[in-house]
Amino acid sequence: MVNIERIYLHIREDKSKGRDLYKYTQHHLKHRKRGLHKKRSKIVKKDL
């Protein structure tokens, strides 16, 4: 059995050489940027 990390390492190396093996993967080696969600505002404590 082959480790999934090893497979994607091979695909990334192939992409860096200018080949198109990555185009046949489901997500095309896309990475999500952090901060997709809006920043949540903090709950302000009100004095009663």
mmCIF file of C-alpha atoms in Angstrom:
data_model
loop_
_atom_site.group_PDB
_atom_site.id
_atom_site.type_symbol
_atom_site.label_atom_id
_atom_site.label_comp_id
_atom_site.label_asym_id
_atom_site.label_seq_id
_atom_site.Cartn_x
_atom_site.Cartn_y
_atom_site.Cartn_z
ATOM 1 C CA MET A 1 0.000 0.000 0.000
ATOM 2 C CA VAL A 2 1.299 3.442 -0.920
ATOM 3 C CA ASN A 3 1.101 6.385 1.459
ATOM 4 C CA ILE A 4 -1.149 9.210 0.201
ATOM 5 C CA GLU A 5 1.514 11.791 1.107
ATOM 6 C CA ARG A 6 3.986 9.981 -1.145
ATOM 7 C CA ILE A 7 1.512 10.081 -4.027
ATOM 8 C CA TYR A 8 0.956 13.822 -3.725
ATOM 9 C CA LEU A 9 4.696 14.412 -3.338
ATOM 10 C CA HIS A 10 5.168 12.673 -6.676
ATOM 11 C CA ILE A 11 2.374 14.743 -8.240
ATOM 12 C CA ARG A 12 3.877 18.008 -6.927
ATOM 13 C CA GLU A 13 7.294 17.108 -8.314
ATOM 14 C CA ASP A 14 5.656 16.328 -11.651
ATOM 15 C CA LYS A 15 3.921 19.723 -11.624
ATOM 16 C CA SER A 16 7.171 21.537 -10.836
ATOM 17 C CA LYS A 17 8.721 19.893 -13.913
ATOM 18 C CA GLY A 18 5.973 21.399 -16.065
ATOM 19 C CA ARG A 19 3.974 18.257 -16.603
ATOM 20 C CA ASP A 20 0.200 17.996 -16.198
ATOM 21 C CA LEU A 21 -0.370 15.021 -13.909
ATOM 22 C CA TYR A 22 -1.871 17.341 -11.268
ATOM 23 C CA LYS A 23 -4.739 18.186 -13.644
ATOM 24 C CA TYR A 24 -6.086 14.672 -13.206
ATOM 25 C CA THR A 25 -6.441 14.937 -9.432
ATOM 26 C CA GLN A 26 -9.801 15.800 -7.966
ATOM 27 C CA HIS A 27 -8.801 19.160 -6.481
ATOM 28 C CA HIS A 28 -5.875 20.066 -8.796
ATOM 29 C CA LEU A 29 -3.557 20.620 -5.795
ATOM 30 C CA LYS A 30 -5.431 23.726 -4.707
ATOM 31 C CA HIS A 31 -4.796 25.151 -1.289
ATOM 32 C CA ARG A 32 -7.256 27.148 0.704
ATOM 33 C CA LYS A 33 -6.088 30.434 2.054
ATOM 34 C CA ARG A 34 -6.581 30.994 5.733
ATOM 35 C CA GLY A 35 -9.265 33.388 6.790
ATOM 36 C CA LEU A 36 -12.142 32.147 4.685
ATOM 37 C CA HIS A 37 -14.601 33.012 7.397
ATOM 38 C CA LYS A 38 -15.408 36.489 8.574
ATOM 39 C CA LYS A 39 -13.818 37.477 11.806
ATOM 40 C CA ARG A 40 -16.248 36.970 14.594
ATOM 41 C CA SER A 41 -16.878 39.938 16.801
ATOM 42 C CA LYS A 42 -16.322 39.530 20.502
ATOM 43 C CA ILE A 43 -19.249 39.583 22.847
ATOM 44 C CA VAL A 44 -19.209 42.859 24.703
ATOM 45 C CA LYS A 45 -19.974 42.545 28.386
ATOM 46 C CA LYS A 46 -22.558 45.130 29.350
ATOM 47 C CA ASP A 47 -22.874 46.509 32.848
ATOM 48 C CA LEU A 48 -26.378 46.257 34.210
#
